[in-house]
Amino acid sequence: MTVERARAVALQKPWGVADLSPWSSAKTDGAVGEIWFERSNKSAEDSSLLLKLLFTSQPLSIQVHPNDSYANSIGLPNGKTEAWYVLSAAPGSKVALGVREEITSQQLRSAIAKGTLPGMMRWRPVATGETISVPAGTIHAIGAGLVIAEIQQRSDATFRMFDYGRQRELHIDNAVAVADTVPVDTRAQPKRLTDQRTVLVSGPHFVFESIALAPNSVWTLMATQETWMLVAKGTARAGTSAITTGDAIFAKSDSVEIRAGDLGVQILVAYPDTAPVKALLQ
C-alpha cells in the first residue's frame, strides 16, 4: 500500500526553458526541457508508466518509437506508446503527427538522409487543454512554446530522424523499420464519464483521465494498481500532502483521499489498463 509525493527530476535540454513557473520551482543553471516524476524512494521498483512535463523553447527532434514486438526483437523490454495533454500553448505553437501523404520506406529513408523530412510531416496548431495520442510507430515532433504533460510506457526506445542540426545521432535503420508511412489521425476524442471524470485516452497500454473536483469537495480515489496523479490546475490535499499546480502523487494498492482547495482542482490521472476503472473515484 503506497501513497507518496512523487520526486521531480529536472533534466536540462538544449530546447528547454529557464522559467518553469507555475509548473515547478526547480532551480538549475541551464534550460530545463523535461521533468520526470519518479518514486520518492530511489530504491523502489520502477513503475511501468513514466509521467513527465515537457517545456519547449525550440522544436524537438522528429522521432518515432517502436511497438513492444520490435522493441523485444532488439533486446528492449517494451516499446513506447505515449499521450500528451497540452498545459500551455503559446500563439502559433504546433506539433507534427505523421506524414502528409503516403510514402514508401525508401522515400522516408531518403528524406531522413537529405534532411527534408520536416516538409513531409503533417504539422498542425495545438491549444491549451488539447489531448494527443501518440501510438508506437507514429512519426512525431513537438514544436516550440509548449508545456506538455506526457504519460508513456517506461522505455528509452526513441529513434531520432531529424534534429535541426544539433549534431546528435540519427537512427535511420530502426526508424524506417518501425515508422508508419501513411497519414494518421491521432487527435484524441475525450469521453465524459461523470461530472468529475473525463477519459482522455483509453488503452491499450494505459488510461489517461482528467478529473475536475469542485471547490472544497472531498473524494476518494481508488488506486488499485499503480496510479499517477498530476495537478494541472488548482490546489488540493491528497492524503497528507498539500499539492498545487505541477505536483504529482504516486499511489498503488491504496485509496487516496482528495480534498479540493477553495478554487477547485484539475488532476490528470494515469494508470496501466485497457479501459477506465469504473469505481476509480468515489
Short mmCIF file of N, CA and C in Angstrom, two decimals, residues 169-276:
data_model
loop_
_atom_site.label_atom_id
_atom_site.label_comp_id
_atom_site.label_asym_id
_atom_site.label_seq_id
_atom_site.Cartn_x
_atom_site.Cartn_y
_atom_site.Cartn_z
N GLU A 169 23.04 11.80 -32.88
CA GLU A 169 22.93 10.64 -33.76
C GLU A 169 21.50 10.46 -34.27
N LEU A 170 21.39 10.11 -35.56
CA LEU A 170 20.12 9.71 -36.14
C LEU A 170 20.07 8.18 -36.19
N HIS A 171 18.88 7.62 -36.10
CA HIS A 171 18.73 6.17 -36.03
C HIS A 171 17.91 5.71 -37.24
N ILE A 172 18.51 5.83 -38.41
CA ILE A 172 17.77 5.69 -39.67
C ILE A 172 17.19 4.30 -39.85
N ASP A 173 18.00 3.26 -39.68
CA ASP A 173 17.52 1.90 -39.95
C ASP A 173 16.35 1.53 -39.05
N ASN A 174 16.51 1.75 -37.75
CA ASN A 174 15.43 1.41 -36.82
C ASN A 174 14.19 2.27 -37.06
N ALA A 175 14.39 3.55 -37.35
CA ALA A 175 13.25 4.44 -37.58
C ALA A 175 12.44 4.00 -38.79
N VAL A 176 13.12 3.70 -39.87
CA VAL A 176 12.42 3.26 -41.09
C VAL A 176 11.70 1.94 -40.84
N ALA A 177 12.29 1.08 -40.03
CA ALA A 177 11.69 -0.24 -39.77
C ALA A 177 10.38 -0.13 -39.00
N VAL A 178 10.22 0.88 -38.15
CA VAL A 178 9.03 0.93 -37.28
C VAL A 178 8.03 2.01 -37.66
N ALA A 179 8.40 2.96 -38.50
CA ALA A 179 7.56 4.13 -38.75
C ALA A 179 6.36 3.81 -39.64
N ASP A 180 5.20 4.37 -39.27
CA ASP A 180 4.02 4.32 -40.13
C ASP A 180 4.22 5.35 -41.24
N THR A 181 4.06 4.93 -42.48
CA THR A 181 4.32 5.82 -43.62
C THR A 181 3.04 6.22 -44.34
N VAL A 182 1.93 6.16 -43.63
CA VAL A 182 0.65 6.65 -44.14
C VAL A 182 0.13 7.71 -43.17
N PRO A 183 -0.69 8.65 -43.64
CA PRO A 183 -1.24 9.68 -42.75
C PRO A 183 -2.05 9.04 -41.61
N VAL A 184 -1.95 9.63 -40.43
CA VAL A 184 -2.68 9.14 -39.26
C VAL A 184 -3.41 10.29 -38.59
N ASP A 185 -4.49 9.98 -37.91
CA ASP A 185 -5.21 10.96 -37.12
C ASP A 185 -5.12 10.55 -35.66
N THR A 186 -4.28 11.25 -34.91
CA THR A 186 -4.06 10.87 -33.52
C THR A 186 -4.73 11.85 -32.54
N ARG A 187 -5.59 12.69 -33.05
CA ARG A 187 -6.30 13.60 -32.15
C ARG A 187 -7.22 12.78 -31.24
N ALA A 188 -7.02 12.89 -29.96
CA ALA A 188 -7.82 12.11 -29.02
C ALA A 188 -9.25 12.63 -28.98
N GLN A 189 -10.18 11.74 -28.66
CA GLN A 189 -11.59 12.09 -28.53
C GLN A 189 -12.01 11.87 -27.07
N PRO A 190 -11.84 12.89 -26.22
CA PRO A 190 -12.18 12.72 -24.81
C PRO A 190 -13.64 12.31 -24.62
N LYS A 191 -13.87 11.49 -23.59
CA LYS A 191 -15.21 10.99 -23.30
C LYS A 191 -15.57 11.29 -21.85
N ARG A 192 -16.64 12.01 -21.66
CA ARG A 192 -17.10 12.36 -20.31
C ARG A 192 -17.76 11.15 -19.67
N LEU A 193 -17.23 10.71 -18.54
CA LEU A 193 -17.81 9.58 -17.81
C LEU A 193 -18.79 10.04 -16.74
N THR A 194 -18.39 11.06 -15.99
CA THR A 194 -19.23 11.62 -14.93
C THR A 194 -18.99 13.13 -14.93
N ASP A 195 -19.65 13.83 -14.01
CA ASP A 195 -19.40 15.27 -13.89
C ASP A 195 -17.95 15.55 -13.55
N GLN A 196 -17.29 14.59 -12.91
CA GLN A 196 -15.90 14.80 -12.49
C GLN A 196 -14.88 14.20 -13.45
N ARG A 197 -15.20 13.07 -14.09
CA ARG A 197 -14.21 12.30 -14.84
C ARG A 197 -14.39 12.44 -16.36
N THR A 198 -13.27 12.72 -17.03
CA THR A 198 -13.22 12.72 -18.49
C THR A 198 -12.06 11.83 -18.92
N VAL A 199 -12.35 10.81 -19.71
CA VAL A 199 -11.29 9.94 -20.21
C VAL A 199 -10.67 10.60 -21.44
N LEU A 200 -9.38 10.83 -21.37
CA LEU A 200 -8.65 11.47 -22.47
C LEU A 200 -8.16 10.45 -23.48
N VAL A 201 -7.55 9.38 -22.98
CA VAL A 201 -7.04 8.29 -23.82
C VAL A 201 -7.31 6.99 -23.07
N SER A 202 -7.75 5.97 -23.80
CA SER A 202 -8.06 4.68 -23.17
C SER A 202 -7.45 3.53 -23.95
N GLY A 203 -6.46 2.86 -23.35
CA GLY A 203 -5.84 1.66 -23.90
C GLY A 203 -4.98 1.93 -25.12
N PRO A 204 -4.21 0.91 -25.55
CA PRO A 204 -4.14 -0.42 -24.94
C PRO A 204 -3.16 -0.54 -23.77
N HIS A 205 -2.30 0.49 -23.57
CA HIS A 205 -1.26 0.37 -22.56
C HIS A 205 -1.56 1.15 -21.28
N PHE A 206 -2.44 2.13 -21.39
CA PHE A 206 -2.77 2.93 -20.20
C PHE A 206 -4.07 3.67 -20.44
N VAL A 207 -4.64 4.14 -19.33
CA VAL A 207 -5.79 5.04 -19.36
C VAL A 207 -5.33 6.38 -18.81
N PHE A 208 -5.71 7.45 -19.49
CA PHE A 208 -5.31 8.81 -19.13
C PHE A 208 -6.60 9.59 -18.94
N GLU A 209 -6.79 10.14 -17.74
CA GLU A 209 -8.03 10.84 -17.42
C GLU A 209 -7.76 12.25 -16.90
N SER A 210 -8.76 13.10 -17.03
CA SER A 210 -8.78 14.39 -16.36
C SER A 210 -9.91 14.37 -15.34
N ILE A 211 -9.58 14.73 -14.11
CA ILE A 211 -10.57 14.74 -13.03
C ILE A 211 -10.71 16.17 -12.52
N ALA A 212 -11.92 16.69 -12.57
CA ALA A 212 -12.20 18.06 -12.12
C ALA A 212 -13.08 18.00 -10.87
N LEU A 213 -12.56 18.53 -9.77
CA LEU A 213 -13.26 18.47 -8.49
C LEU A 213 -13.67 19.86 -8.05
N ALA A 214 -14.90 19.99 -7.61
CA ALA A 214 -15.45 21.28 -7.20
C ALA A 214 -14.74 21.79 -5.95
N PRO A 215 -14.76 23.11 -5.74
CA PRO A 215 -14.11 23.70 -4.56
C PRO A 215 -14.56 23.02 -3.26
N ASN A 216 -13.56 22.67 -2.45
CA ASN A 216 -13.75 22.12 -1.10
C ASN A 216 -14.49 20.78 -1.07
N SER A 217 -14.63 20.13 -2.21
CA SER A 217 -15.25 18.80 -2.21
C SER A 217 -14.24 17.75 -1.77
N VAL A 218 -14.74 16.62 -1.28
CA VAL A 218 -13.88 15.55 -0.77
C VAL A 218 -14.22 14.26 -1.50
N TRP A 219 -13.20 13.61 -2.03
CA TRP A 219 -13.37 12.39 -2.81
C TRP A 219 -12.32 11.37 -2.41
N THR A 220 -12.59 10.12 -2.77
CA THR A 220 -11.60 9.06 -2.58
C THR A 220 -11.27 8.46 -3.93
N LEU A 221 -9.99 8.44 -4.26
CA LEU A 221 -9.52 7.82 -5.49
C LEU A 221 -8.98 6.44 -5.16
N MET A 222 -9.52 5.42 -5.81
CA MET A 222 -9.14 4.03 -5.53
C MET A 222 -8.00 3.61 -6.46
N ALA A 223 -6.79 3.64 -5.94
CA ALA A 223 -5.61 3.28 -6.72
C ALA A 223 -5.32 1.80 -6.53
N THR A 224 -6.11 0.95 -7.16
CA THR A 224 -5.92 -0.49 -7.01
C THR A 224 -4.67 -0.99 -7.72
N GLN A 225 -4.16 -0.20 -8.65
CA GLN A 225 -2.91 -0.51 -9.35
C GLN A 225 -2.07 0.76 -9.37
N GLU A 226 -0.87 0.70 -9.93
CA GLU A 226 -0.05 1.92 -9.94
C GLU A 226 -0.82 3.05 -10.60
N THR A 227 -0.83 4.20 -9.96
CA THR A 227 -1.61 5.34 -10.43
C THR A 227 -0.80 6.61 -10.24
N TRP A 228 -0.71 7.39 -11.32
CA TRP A 228 -0.03 8.68 -11.27
C TRP A 228 -1.06 9.79 -11.29
N MET A 229 -0.85 10.82 -10.47
CA MET A 229 -1.73 11.98 -10.43
C MET A 229 -0.89 13.24 -10.55
N LEU A 230 -1.28 14.13 -11.46
CA LEU A 230 -0.58 15.40 -11.68
C LEU A 230 -1.58 16.54 -11.60
N VAL A 231 -1.28 17.54 -10.77
CA VAL A 231 -2.17 18.69 -10.67
C VAL A 231 -1.95 19.59 -11.88
N ALA A 232 -3.00 19.71 -12.71
CA ALA A 232 -2.93 20.59 -13.88
C ALA A 232 -3.32 22.02 -13.53
N LYS A 233 -4.20 22.16 -12.54
CA LYS A 233 -4.66 23.49 -12.15
C LYS A 233 -5.31 23.40 -10.78
N GLY A 234 -5.04 24.41 -9.94
CA GLY A 234 -5.69 24.47 -8.64
C GLY A 234 -4.85 23.87 -7.53
N THR A 235 -5.49 23.65 -6.39
CA THR A 235 -4.82 23.09 -5.22
C THR A 235 -5.71 22.03 -4.58
N ALA A 236 -5.07 21.18 -3.79
CA ALA A 236 -5.81 20.13 -3.08
C ALA A 236 -4.92 19.55 -2.00
N ARG A 237 -5.50 18.66 -1.24
CA ARG A 237 -4.74 17.83 -0.31
C ARG A 237 -4.99 16.38 -0.70
N ALA A 238 -3.92 15.67 -1.00
CA ALA A 238 -4.00 14.25 -1.36
C ALA A 238 -3.38 13.46 -0.23
N GLY A 239 -4.21 12.74 0.52
CA GLY A 239 -3.70 12.10 1.72
C GLY A 239 -3.18 13.16 2.67
N THR A 240 -1.92 13.07 3.04
CA THR A 240 -1.32 14.05 3.96
C THR A 240 -0.56 15.14 3.22
N SER A 241 -0.55 15.11 1.89
CA SER A 241 0.26 16.05 1.11
C SER A 241 -0.58 17.19 0.54
N ALA A 242 -0.15 18.42 0.80
CA ALA A 242 -0.75 19.58 0.14
C ALA A 242 -0.13 19.67 -1.25
N ILE A 243 -0.97 19.72 -2.29
CA ILE A 243 -0.46 19.72 -3.66
C ILE A 243 -1.03 20.90 -4.43
N THR A 244 -0.21 21.39 -5.38
CA THR A 244 -0.60 22.52 -6.21
C THR A 244 -0.14 22.26 -7.63
N THR A 245 -0.37 23.21 -8.50
CA THR A 245 -0.06 23.06 -9.92
C THR A 245 1.36 22.53 -10.14
N GLY A 246 1.46 21.43 -10.89
CA GLY A 246 2.76 20.84 -11.20
C GLY A 246 3.23 19.77 -10.25
N ASP A 247 2.52 19.56 -9.15
CA ASP A 247 2.89 18.50 -8.20
C ASP A 247 2.29 17.17 -8.66
N ALA A 248 2.97 16.08 -8.30
CA ALA A 248 2.50 14.75 -8.68
C ALA A 248 2.48 13.82 -7.47
N ILE A 249 1.55 12.89 -7.51
CA ILE A 249 1.39 11.87 -6.47
C ILE A 249 1.43 10.50 -7.14
N PHE A 250 2.10 9.55 -6.48
CA PHE A 250 2.09 8.15 -6.92
C PHE A 250 1.37 7.33 -5.86
N ALA A 251 0.47 6.46 -6.31
CA ALA A 251 -0.24 5.58 -5.38
C ALA A 251 -0.37 4.20 -5.99
N LYS A 252 -0.41 3.20 -5.12
CA LYS A 252 -0.58 1.82 -5.59
C LYS A 252 -1.19 0.98 -4.47
N SER A 253 -2.19 0.19 -4.83
CA SER A 253 -2.87 -0.70 -3.87
C SER A 253 -3.31 0.06 -2.63
N ASP A 254 -3.91 1.23 -2.85
CA ASP A 254 -4.30 2.07 -1.73
C ASP A 254 -5.43 2.99 -2.18
N SER A 255 -6.05 3.64 -1.21
CA SER A 255 -7.05 4.67 -1.51
C SER A 255 -6.46 6.02 -1.13
N VAL A 256 -6.83 7.05 -1.88
CA VAL A 256 -6.28 8.39 -1.66
C VAL A 256 -7.44 9.36 -1.44
N GLU A 257 -7.49 9.94 -0.26
CA GLU A 257 -8.50 10.97 -0.02
C GLU A 257 -8.01 12.27 -0.64
N ILE A 258 -8.85 12.89 -1.46
CA ILE A 258 -8.51 14.15 -2.12
C ILE A 258 -9.49 15.22 -1.67
N ARG A 259 -8.96 16.27 -1.07
CA ARG A 259 -9.76 17.41 -0.64
C ARG A 259 -9.41 18.59 -1.55
N ALA A 260 -10.34 18.99 -2.40
CA ALA A 260 -10.09 20.09 -3.33
C ALA A 260 -9.96 21.40 -2.58
N GLY A 261 -9.14 22.30 -3.11
CA GLY A 261 -8.94 23.61 -2.50
C GLY A 261 -10.10 24.55 -2.76
N ASP A 262 -9.94 25.80 -2.34
CA ASP A 262 -11.02 26.78 -2.40
C ASP A 262 -11.46 27.10 -3.83
N LEU A 263 -10.57 26.90 -4.80
CA LEU A 263 -10.91 27.18 -6.20
C LEU A 263 -11.11 25.90 -7.01
N GLY A 264 -11.15 24.77 -6.32
CA GLY A 264 -11.27 23.50 -7.02
C GLY A 264 -9.92 23.03 -7.55
N VAL A 265 -9.92 21.90 -8.25
CA VAL A 265 -8.67 21.34 -8.74
C VAL A 265 -8.93 20.48 -9.98
N GLN A 266 -8.00 20.53 -10.91
CA GLN A 266 -7.99 19.60 -12.05
C GLN A 266 -6.77 18.71 -11.91
N ILE A 267 -6.99 17.41 -11.91
CA ILE A 267 -5.91 16.45 -11.75
C ILE A 267 -5.90 15.50 -12.95
N LEU A 268 -4.73 15.35 -13.57
CA LEU A 268 -4.55 14.35 -14.61
C LEU A 268 -4.17 13.04 -13.93
N VAL A 269 -4.83 11.97 -14.31
CA VAL A 269 -4.63 10.66 -13.68
C VAL A 269 -4.31 9.63 -14.76
N ALA A 270 -3.30 8.80 -14.50
CA ALA A 270 -2.93 7.75 -15.46
C ALA A 270 -2.66 6.45 -14.73
N TYR A 271 -3.08 5.35 -15.34
CA TYR A 271 -2.84 4.03 -14.77
C TYR A 271 -2.80 3.00 -15.90
N PRO A 272 -2.05 1.90 -15.72
CA PRO A 272 -1.93 0.89 -16.78
C PRO A 272 -3.18 0.02 -16.84
N ASP A 273 -3.95 0.17 -17.90
CA ASP A 273 -5.16 -0.63 -18.08
C ASP A 273 -5.62 -0.46 -19.52
N THR A 274 -6.57 -1.28 -19.92
CA THR A 274 -7.11 -1.20 -21.27
C THR A 274 -8.42 -0.44 -21.34
N ALA A 275 -9.02 -0.16 -20.18
CA ALA A 275 -10.29 0.55 -20.12
C ALA A 275 -10.39 1.25 -18.78
N PRO A 276 -11.20 2.31 -18.69
CA PRO A 276 -11.32 3.05 -17.44
C PRO A 276 -11.84 2.18 -16.30
#
